[in-house]
CSV table of N, CA and C and ligand atoms in Angstrom, one decimal:
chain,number,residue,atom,x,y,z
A,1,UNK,N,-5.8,-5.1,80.9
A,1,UNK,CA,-6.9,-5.8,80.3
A,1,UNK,C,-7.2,-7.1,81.0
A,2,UNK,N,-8.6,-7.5,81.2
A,2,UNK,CA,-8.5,-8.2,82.1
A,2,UNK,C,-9.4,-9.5,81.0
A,3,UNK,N,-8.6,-10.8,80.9
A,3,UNK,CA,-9.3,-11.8,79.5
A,3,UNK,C,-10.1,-12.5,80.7
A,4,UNK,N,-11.6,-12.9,80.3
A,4,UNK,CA,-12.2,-14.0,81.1
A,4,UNK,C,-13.6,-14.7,80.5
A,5,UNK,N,-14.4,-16.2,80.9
A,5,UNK,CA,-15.0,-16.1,80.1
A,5,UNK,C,-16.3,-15.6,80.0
A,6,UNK,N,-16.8,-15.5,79.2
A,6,UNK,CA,-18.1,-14.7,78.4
A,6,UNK,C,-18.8,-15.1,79.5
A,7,UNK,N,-19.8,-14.4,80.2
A,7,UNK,CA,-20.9,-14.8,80.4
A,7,UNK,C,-22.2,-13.9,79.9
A,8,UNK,N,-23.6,-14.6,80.5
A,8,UNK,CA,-24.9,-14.3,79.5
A,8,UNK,C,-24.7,-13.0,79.5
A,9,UNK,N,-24.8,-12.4,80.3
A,9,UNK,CA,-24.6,-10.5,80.8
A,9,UNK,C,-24.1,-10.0,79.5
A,10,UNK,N,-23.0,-10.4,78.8
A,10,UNK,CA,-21.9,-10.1,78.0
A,10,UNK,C,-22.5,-10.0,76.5
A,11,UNK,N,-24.0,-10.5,75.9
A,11,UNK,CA,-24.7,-10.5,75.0
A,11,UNK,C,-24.9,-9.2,74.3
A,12,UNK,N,-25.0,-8.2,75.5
A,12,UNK,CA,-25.5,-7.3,73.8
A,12,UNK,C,-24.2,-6.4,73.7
A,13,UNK,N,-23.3,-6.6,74.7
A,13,UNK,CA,-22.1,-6.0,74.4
A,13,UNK,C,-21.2,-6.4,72.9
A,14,UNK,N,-21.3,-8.1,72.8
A,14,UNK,CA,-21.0,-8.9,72.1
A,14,UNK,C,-21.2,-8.1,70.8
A,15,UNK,N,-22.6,-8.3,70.9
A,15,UNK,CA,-23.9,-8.1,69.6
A,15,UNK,C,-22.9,-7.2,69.0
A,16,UNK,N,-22.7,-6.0,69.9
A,16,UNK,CA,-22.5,-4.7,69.7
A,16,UNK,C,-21.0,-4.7,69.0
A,17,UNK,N,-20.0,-5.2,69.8
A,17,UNK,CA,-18.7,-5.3,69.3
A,17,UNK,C,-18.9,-6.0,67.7
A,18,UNK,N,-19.8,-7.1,67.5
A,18,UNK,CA,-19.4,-7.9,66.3
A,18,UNK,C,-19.8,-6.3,65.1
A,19,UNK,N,-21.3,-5.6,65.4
A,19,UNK,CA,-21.3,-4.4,64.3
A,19,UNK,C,-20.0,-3.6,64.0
A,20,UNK,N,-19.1,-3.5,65.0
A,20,UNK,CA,-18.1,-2.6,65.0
A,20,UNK,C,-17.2,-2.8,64.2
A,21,UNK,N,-16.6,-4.2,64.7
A,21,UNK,CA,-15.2,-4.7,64.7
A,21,UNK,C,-15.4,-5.7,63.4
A,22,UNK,N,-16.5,-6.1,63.1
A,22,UNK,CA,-16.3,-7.5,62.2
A,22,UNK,C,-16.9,-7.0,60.9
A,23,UNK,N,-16.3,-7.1,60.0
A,23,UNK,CA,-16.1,-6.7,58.5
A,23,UNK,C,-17.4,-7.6,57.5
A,24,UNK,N,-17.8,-8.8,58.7
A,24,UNK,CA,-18.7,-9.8,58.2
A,24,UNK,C,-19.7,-10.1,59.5
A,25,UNK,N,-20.3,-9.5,59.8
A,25,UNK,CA,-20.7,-9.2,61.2
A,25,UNK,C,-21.5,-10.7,61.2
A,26,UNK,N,-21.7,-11.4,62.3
A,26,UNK,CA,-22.6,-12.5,62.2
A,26,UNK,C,-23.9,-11.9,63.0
A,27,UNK,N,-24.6,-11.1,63.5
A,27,UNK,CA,-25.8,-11.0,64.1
A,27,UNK,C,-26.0,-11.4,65.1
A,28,UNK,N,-27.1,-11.0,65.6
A,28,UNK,CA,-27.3,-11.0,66.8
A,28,UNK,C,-27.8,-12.6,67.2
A,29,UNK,N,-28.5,-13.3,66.1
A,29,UNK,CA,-29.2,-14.7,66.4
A,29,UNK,C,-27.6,-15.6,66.4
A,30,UNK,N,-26.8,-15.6,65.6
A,30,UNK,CA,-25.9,-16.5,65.7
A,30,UNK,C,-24.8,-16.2,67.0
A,31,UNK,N,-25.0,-14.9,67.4
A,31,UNK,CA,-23.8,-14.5,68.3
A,31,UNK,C,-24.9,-15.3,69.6
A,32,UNK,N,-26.0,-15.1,69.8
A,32,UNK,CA,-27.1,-16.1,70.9
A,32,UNK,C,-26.3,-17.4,70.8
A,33,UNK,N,-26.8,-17.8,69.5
A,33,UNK,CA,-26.7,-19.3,69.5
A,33,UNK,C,-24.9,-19.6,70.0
A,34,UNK,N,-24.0,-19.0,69.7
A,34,UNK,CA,-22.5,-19.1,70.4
A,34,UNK,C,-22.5,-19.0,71.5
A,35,UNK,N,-23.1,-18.4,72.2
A,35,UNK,CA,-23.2,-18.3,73.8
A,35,UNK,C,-24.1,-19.3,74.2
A,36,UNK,N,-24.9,-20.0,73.5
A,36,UNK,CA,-25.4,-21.3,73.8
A,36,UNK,C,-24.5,-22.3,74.0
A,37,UNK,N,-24.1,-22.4,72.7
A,37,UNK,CA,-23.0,-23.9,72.2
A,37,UNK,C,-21.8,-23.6,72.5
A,38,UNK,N,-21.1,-22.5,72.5
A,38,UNK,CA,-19.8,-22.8,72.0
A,38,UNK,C,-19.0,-22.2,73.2
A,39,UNK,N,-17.8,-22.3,73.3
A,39,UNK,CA,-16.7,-21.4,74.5
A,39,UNK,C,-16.4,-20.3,74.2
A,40,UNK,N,-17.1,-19.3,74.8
A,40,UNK,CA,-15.9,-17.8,74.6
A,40,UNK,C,-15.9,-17.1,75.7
A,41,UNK,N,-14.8,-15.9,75.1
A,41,UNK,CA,-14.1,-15.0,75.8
A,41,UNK,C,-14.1,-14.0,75.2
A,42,UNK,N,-13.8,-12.6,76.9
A,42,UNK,CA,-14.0,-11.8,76.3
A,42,UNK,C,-12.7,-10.8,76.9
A,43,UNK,N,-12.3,-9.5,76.5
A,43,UNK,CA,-11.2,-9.0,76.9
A,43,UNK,C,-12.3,-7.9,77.7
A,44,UNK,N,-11.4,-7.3,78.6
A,44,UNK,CA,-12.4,-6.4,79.6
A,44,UNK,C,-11.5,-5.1,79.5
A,45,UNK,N,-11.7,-4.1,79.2
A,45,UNK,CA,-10.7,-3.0,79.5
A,45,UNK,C,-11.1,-2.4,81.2
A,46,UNK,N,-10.0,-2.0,81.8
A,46,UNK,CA,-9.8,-2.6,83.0
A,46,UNK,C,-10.8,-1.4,83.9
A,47,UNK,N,-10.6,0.2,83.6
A,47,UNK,CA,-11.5,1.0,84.0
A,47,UNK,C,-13.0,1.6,83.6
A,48,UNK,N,-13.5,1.2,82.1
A,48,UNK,CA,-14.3,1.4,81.7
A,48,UNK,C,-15.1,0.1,81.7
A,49,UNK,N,-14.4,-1.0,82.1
A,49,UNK,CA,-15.2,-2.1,81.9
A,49,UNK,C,-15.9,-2.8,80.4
A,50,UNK,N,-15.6,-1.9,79.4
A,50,UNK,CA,-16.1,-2.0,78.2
A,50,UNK,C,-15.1,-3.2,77.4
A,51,UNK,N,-16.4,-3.6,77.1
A,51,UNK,CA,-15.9,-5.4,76.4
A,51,UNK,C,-15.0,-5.0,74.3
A,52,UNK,N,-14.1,-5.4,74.8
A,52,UNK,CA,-13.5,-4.5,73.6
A,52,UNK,C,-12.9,-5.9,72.7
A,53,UNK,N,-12.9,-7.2,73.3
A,53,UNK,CA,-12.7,-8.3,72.1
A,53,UNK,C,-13.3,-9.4,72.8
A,54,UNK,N,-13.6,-10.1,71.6
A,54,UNK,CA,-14.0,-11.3,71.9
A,54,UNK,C,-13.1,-12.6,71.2
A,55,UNK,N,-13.8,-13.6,71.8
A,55,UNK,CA,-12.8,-15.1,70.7
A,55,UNK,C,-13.8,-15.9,71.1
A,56,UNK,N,-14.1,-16.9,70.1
A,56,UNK,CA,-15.2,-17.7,69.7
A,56,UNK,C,-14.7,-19.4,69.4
A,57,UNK,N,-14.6,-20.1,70.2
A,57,UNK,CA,-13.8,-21.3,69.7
A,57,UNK,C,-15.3,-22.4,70.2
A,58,UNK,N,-15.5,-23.3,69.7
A,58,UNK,CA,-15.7,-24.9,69.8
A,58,UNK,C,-14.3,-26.0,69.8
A,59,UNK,N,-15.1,-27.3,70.9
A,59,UNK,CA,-14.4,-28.0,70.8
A,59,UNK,C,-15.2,-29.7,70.4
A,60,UNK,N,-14.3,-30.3,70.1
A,60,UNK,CA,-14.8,-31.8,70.0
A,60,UNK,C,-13.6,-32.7,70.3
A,61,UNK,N,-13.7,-33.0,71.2
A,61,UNK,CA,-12.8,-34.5,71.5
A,61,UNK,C,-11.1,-33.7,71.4
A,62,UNK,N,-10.5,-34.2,71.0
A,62,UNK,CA,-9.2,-33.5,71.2
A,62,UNK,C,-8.6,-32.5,70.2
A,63,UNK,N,-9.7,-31.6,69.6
A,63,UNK,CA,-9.7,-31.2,68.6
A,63,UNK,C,-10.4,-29.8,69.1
A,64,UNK,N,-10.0,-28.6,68.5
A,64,UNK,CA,-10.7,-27.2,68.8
A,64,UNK,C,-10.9,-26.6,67.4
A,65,UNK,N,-11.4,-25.8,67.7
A,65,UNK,CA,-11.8,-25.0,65.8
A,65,UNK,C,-12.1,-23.7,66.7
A,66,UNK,N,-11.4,-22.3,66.1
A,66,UNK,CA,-11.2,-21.0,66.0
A,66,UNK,C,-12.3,-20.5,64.9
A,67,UNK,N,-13.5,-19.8,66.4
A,67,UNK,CA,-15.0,-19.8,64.9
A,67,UNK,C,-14.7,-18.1,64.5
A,68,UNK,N,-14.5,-17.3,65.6
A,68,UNK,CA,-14.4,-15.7,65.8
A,68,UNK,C,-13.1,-15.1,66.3
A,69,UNK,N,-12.5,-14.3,65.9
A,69,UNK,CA,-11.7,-13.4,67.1
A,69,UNK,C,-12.0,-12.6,66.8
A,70,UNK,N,-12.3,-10.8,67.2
A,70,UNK,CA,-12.8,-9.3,66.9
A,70,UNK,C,-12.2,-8.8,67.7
A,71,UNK,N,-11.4,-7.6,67.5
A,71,UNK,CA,-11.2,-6.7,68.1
A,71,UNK,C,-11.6,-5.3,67.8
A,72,UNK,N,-11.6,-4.7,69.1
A,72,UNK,CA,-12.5,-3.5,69.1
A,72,UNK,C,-11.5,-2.6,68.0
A,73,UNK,N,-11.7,-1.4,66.6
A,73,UNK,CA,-10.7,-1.1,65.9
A,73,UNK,C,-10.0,-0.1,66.4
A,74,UNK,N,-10.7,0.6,67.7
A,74,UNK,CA,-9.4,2.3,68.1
A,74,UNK,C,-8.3,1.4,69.1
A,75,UNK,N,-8.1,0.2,70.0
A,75,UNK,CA,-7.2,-0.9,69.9
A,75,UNK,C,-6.6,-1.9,69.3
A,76,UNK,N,-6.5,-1.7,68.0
A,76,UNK,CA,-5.9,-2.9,67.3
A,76,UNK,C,-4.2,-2.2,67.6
A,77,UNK,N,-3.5,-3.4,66.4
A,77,UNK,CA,-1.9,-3.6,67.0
A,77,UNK,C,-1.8,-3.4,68.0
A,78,UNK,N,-1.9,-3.4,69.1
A,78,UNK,CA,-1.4,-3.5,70.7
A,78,UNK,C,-1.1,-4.6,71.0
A,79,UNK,N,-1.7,-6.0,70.7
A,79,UNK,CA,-1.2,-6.7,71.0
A,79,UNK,C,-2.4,-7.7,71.6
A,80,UNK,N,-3.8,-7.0,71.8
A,80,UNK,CA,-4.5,-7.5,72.1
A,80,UNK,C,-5.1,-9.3,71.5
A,81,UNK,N,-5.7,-9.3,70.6
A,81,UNK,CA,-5.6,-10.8,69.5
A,81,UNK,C,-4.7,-11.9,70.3
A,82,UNK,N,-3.1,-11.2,70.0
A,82,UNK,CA,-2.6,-12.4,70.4
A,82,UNK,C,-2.6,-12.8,71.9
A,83,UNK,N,-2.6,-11.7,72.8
A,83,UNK,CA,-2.8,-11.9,74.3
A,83,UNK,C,-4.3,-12.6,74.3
A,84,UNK,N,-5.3,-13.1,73.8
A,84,UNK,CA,-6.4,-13.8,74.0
A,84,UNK,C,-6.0,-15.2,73.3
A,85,UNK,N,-5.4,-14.7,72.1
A,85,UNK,CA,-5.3,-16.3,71.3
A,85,UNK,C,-4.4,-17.0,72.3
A,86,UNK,N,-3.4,-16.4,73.0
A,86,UNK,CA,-2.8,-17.5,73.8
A,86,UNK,C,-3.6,-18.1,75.4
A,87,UNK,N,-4.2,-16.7,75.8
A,87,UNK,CA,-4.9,-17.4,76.9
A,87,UNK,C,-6.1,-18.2,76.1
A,88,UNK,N,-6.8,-18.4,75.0
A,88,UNK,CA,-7.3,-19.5,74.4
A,88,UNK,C,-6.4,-20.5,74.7
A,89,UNK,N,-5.2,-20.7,74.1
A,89,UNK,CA,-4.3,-22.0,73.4
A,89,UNK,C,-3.7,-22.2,75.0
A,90,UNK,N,-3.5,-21.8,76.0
A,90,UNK,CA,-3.1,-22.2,77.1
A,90,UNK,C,-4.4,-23.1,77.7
A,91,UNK,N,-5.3,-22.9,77.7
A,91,UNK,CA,-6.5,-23.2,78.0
A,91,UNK,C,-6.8,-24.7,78.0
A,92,UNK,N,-6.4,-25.0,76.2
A,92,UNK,CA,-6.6,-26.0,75.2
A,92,UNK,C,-5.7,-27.0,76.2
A,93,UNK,N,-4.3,-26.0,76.2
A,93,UNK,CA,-3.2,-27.1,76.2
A,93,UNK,C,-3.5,-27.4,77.8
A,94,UNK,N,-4.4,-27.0,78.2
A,94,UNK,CA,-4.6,-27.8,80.0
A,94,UNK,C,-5.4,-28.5,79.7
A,95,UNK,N,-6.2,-28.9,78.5
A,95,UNK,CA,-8.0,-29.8,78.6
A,95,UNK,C,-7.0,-30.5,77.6
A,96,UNK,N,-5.8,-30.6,77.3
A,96,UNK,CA,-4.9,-31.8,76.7
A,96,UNK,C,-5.6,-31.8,74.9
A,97,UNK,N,-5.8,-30.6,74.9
A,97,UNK,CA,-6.8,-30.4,73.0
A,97,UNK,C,-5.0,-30.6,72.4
A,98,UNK,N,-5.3,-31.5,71.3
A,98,UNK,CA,-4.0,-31.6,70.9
A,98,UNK,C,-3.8,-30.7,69.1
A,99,UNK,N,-5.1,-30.5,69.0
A,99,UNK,CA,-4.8,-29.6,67.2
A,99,UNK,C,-5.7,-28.7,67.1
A,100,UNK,N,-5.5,-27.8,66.7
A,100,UNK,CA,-6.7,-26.5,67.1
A,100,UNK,C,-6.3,-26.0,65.4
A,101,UNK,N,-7.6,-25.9,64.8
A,101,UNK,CA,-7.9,-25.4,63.3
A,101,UNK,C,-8.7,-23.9,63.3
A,102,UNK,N,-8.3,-23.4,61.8
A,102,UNK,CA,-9.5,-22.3,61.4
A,102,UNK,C,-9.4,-22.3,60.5
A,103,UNK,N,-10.1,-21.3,59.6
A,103,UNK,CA,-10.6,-21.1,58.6
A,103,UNK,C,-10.5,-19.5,58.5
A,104,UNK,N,-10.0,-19.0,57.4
A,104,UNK,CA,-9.7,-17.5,57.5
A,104,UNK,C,-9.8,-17.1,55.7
A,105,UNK,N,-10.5,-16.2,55.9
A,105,UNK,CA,-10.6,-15.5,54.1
A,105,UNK,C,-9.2,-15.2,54.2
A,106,UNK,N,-9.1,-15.5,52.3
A,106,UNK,CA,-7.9,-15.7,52.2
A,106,UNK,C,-7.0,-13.9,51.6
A,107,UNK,N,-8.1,-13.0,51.8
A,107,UNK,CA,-7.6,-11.6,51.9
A,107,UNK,C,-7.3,-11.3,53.5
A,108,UNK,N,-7.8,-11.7,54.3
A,108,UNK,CA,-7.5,-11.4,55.9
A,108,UNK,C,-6.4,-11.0,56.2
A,109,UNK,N,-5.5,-10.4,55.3
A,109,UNK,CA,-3.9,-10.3,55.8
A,109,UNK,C,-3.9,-9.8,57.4
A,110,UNK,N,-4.9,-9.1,57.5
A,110,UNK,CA,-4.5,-8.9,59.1
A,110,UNK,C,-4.7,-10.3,60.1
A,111,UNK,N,-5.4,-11.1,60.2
A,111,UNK,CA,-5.5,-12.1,60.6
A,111,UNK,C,-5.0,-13.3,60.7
A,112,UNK,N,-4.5,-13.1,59.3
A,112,UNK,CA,-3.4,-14.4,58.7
A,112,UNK,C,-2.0,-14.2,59.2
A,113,UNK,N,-1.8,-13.0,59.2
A,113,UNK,CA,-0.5,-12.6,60.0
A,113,UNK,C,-0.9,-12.6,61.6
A,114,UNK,N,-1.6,-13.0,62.4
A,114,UNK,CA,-1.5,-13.1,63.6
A,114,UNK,C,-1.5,-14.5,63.5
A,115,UNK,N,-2.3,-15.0,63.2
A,115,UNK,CA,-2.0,-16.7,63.2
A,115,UNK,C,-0.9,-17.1,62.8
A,116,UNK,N,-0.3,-16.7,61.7
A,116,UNK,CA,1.2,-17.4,61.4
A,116,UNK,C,2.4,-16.7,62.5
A,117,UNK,N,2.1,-15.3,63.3
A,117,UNK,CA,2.7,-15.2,64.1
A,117,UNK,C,3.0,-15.8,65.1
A,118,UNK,N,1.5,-16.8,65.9
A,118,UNK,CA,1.2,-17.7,66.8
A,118,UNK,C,1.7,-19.0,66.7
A,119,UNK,N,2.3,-19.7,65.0
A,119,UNK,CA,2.5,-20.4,64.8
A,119,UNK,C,1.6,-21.7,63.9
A,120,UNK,N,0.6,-20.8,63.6
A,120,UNK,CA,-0.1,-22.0,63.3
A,120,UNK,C,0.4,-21.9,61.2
A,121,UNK,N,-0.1,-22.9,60.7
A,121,UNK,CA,0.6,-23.5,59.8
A,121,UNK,C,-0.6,-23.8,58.4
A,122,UNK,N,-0.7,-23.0,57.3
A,122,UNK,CA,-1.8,-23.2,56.5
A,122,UNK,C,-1.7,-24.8,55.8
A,123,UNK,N,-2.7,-25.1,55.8
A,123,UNK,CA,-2.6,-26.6,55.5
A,123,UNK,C,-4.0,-27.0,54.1
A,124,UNK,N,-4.6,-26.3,53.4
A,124,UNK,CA,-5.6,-26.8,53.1
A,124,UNK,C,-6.2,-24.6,52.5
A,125,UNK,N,-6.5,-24.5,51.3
A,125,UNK,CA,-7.0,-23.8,50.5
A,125,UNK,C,-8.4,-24.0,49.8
A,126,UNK,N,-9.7,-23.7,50.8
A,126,UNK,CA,-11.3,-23.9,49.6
A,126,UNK,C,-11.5,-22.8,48.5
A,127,UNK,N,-11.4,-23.2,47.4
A,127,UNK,CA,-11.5,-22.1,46.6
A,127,UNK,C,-12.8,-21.4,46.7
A,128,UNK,N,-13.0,-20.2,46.5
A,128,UNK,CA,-14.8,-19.8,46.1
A,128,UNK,C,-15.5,-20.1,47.3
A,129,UNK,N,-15.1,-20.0,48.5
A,129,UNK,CA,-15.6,-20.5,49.9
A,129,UNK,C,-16.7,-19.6,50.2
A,130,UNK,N,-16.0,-18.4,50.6
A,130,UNK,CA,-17.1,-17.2,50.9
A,130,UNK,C,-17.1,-16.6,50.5
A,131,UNK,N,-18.8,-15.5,50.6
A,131,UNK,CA,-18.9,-14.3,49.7
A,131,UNK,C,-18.6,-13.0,50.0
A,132,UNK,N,-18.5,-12.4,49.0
A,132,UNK,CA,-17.6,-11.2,49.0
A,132,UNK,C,-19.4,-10.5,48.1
A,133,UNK,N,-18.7,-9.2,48.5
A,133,UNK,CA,-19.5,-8.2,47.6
A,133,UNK,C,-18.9,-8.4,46.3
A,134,UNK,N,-17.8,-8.3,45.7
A,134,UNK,CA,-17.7,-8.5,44.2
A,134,UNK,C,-17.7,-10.3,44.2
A,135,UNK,N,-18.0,-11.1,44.8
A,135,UNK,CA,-18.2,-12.4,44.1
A,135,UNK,C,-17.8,-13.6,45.1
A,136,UNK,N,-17.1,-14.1,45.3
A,136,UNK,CA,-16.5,-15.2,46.3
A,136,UNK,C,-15.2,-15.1,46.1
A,137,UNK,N,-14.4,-15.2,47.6
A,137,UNK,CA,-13.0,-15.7,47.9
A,137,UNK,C,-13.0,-17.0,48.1
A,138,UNK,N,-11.7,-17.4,48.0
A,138,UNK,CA,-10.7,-18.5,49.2
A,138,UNK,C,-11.0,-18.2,50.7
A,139,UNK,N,-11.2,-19.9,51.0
A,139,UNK,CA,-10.7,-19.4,52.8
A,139,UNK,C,-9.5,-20.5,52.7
A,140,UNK,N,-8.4,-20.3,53.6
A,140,UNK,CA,-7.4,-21.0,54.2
A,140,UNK,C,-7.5,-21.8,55.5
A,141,UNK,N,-7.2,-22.9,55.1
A,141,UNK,CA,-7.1,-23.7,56.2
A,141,UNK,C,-5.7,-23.4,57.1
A,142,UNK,N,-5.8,-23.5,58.6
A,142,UNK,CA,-4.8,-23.5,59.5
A,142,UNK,C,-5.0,-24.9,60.5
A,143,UNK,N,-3.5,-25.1,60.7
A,143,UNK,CA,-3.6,-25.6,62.1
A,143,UNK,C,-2.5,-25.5,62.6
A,144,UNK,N,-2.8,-25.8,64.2
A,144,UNK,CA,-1.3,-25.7,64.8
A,144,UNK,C,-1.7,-26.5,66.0
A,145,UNK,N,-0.4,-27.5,65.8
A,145,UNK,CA,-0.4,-28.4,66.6
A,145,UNK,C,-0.1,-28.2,68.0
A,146,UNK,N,-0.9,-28.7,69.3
A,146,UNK,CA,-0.7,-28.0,70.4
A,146,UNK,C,0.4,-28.5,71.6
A,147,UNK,N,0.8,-30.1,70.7
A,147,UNK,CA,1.7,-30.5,71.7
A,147,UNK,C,3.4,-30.2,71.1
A,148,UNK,N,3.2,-29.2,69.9
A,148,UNK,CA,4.7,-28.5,69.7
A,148,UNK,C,5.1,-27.1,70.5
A,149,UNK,N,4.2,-26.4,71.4
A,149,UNK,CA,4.0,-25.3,72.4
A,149,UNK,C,4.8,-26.1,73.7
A,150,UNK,N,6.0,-25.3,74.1
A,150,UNK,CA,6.1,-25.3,75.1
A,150,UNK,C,4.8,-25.0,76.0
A,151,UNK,N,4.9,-26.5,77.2
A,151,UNK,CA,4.3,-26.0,78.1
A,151,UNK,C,4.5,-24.4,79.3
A,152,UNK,N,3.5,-24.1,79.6
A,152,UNK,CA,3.9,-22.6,80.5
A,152,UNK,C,4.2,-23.4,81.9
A,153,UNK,N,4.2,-22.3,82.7
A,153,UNK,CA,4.8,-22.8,84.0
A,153,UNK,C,2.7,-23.2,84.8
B,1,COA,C1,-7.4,-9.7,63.1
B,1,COA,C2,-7.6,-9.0,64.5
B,1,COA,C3,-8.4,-9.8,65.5
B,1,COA,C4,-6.2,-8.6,65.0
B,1,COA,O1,-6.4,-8.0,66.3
B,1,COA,P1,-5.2,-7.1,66.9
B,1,COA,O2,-5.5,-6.9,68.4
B,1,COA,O3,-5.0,-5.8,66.2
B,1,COA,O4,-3.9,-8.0,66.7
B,1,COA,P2,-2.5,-7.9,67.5
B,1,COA,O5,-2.2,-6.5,67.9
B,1,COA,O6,-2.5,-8.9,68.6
B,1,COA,O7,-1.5,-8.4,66.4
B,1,COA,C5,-0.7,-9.6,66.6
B,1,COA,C6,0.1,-9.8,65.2
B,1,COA,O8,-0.9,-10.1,64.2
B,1,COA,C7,-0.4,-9.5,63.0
B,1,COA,N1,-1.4,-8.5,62.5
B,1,COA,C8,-2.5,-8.1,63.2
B,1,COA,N2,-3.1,-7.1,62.5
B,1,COA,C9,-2.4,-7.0,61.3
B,1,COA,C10,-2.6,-6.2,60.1
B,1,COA,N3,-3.7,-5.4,60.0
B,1,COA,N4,-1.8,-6.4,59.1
B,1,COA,C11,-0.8,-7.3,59.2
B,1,COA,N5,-0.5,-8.0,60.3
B,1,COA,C12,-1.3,-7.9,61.3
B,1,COA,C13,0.9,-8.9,63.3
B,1,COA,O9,1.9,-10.0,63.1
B,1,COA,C14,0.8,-8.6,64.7
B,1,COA,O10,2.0,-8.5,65.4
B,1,COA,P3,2.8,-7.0,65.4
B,1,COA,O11,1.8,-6.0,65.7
B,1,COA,O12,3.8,-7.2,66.4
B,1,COA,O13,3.3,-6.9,64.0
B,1,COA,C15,-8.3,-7.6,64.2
B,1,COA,O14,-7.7,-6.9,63.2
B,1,COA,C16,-9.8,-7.8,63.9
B,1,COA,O15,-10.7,-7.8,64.9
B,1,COA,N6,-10.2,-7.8,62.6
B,1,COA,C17,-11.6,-7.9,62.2
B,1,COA,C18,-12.2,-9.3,62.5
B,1,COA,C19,-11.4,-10.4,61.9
B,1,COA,O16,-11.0,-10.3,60.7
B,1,COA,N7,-11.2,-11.5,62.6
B,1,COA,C20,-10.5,-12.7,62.2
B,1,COA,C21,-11.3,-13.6,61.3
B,1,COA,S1,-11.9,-14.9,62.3
């Protein structure tokens, strides 16, 4: 799999992944507007070329925030997520970002368990945040501090 970053080309593939893979799909205007503003990445599968995950981060000052990750679903558990979240957090930890946050529904067990596998640390619970078809959830705050990562080589 080959991780690298987004470029414009990569739009309606994007578009396309977010219908697939995301349970809360954000559309086509907001997935534009992230390829305007924000930093992402995308995972390449290596002979079909077909964009099978993305990750969605902004930064400010020495601070990052985790907006998206999606994976395509006939590759989930492989391993994929975390092989991006770290070429993310490697990334961070060379531009010297020292705390990197998200925000995750607080049903996401699949998500919440990649993050707490990565290390990051719930710090902060909004109740009634987002909506749900039967009504509103919790989102959970994360963070994980980037200067407790061993640096890589
Ligand atoms: C969450 C998501 C990105 C995980 O992608 P993935 O490639 O399947 O994740 P990985 O294979 O790298 O999993 C890494 C670890 O995360 C945890 N994890 C991932 N999916 C899980 C699930 N469904 N249930 C429990 N734990 C899970 C596990 O600890 C896993 O390690 P393991 O497989 O060795 O047990 C994917 O399920 C997805 O795209 N979901 C829909 C979009 C979404 O909810 N995004 C996050 C909100 S921003």
């Amino acid at each position: 799999m080959l991780i690298r970053l987004t470029k414009a080309e990569d739009a309606s593939a994007v578009v396309a992944l977010d219908r697939q893979a995301n349970p809360h799909p954000w559309g086509e205007k907001l997935i534009m507007d992230a390829f305007d503003s924000r930093q992402s990445w995308v995972v390449q599968a290596p002979e079909s070329g077909e964009i099978v995950a993305w990750l969605c981060a902004s930064q400010l000052y020495d601070q990052a925030e985790l907006e998206l990750i999606l994976v395509a679903p006939s590759i989930r558990r492989q391993g994929i997520a975390r092989q991006l979240m770290n070429a993310w957090l490697q990334v961070l930890q060379e531009q010297k970002v020292a705390e990197c946050l998200l925000e995750v529904r607080e049903s996401n067990a699949g998500a919440i368990g990649l993050y707490e596998s990565l290390g990051f640390a719930q710090v902060g619970h909004r109740k009634n945040y987002y909506k749900t078809p039967q009504g509103r959830e919790a989102a959970c705050l994360y963070t994980l501090s980037l200067n407790e990562i061993p640096q890589g080589d």
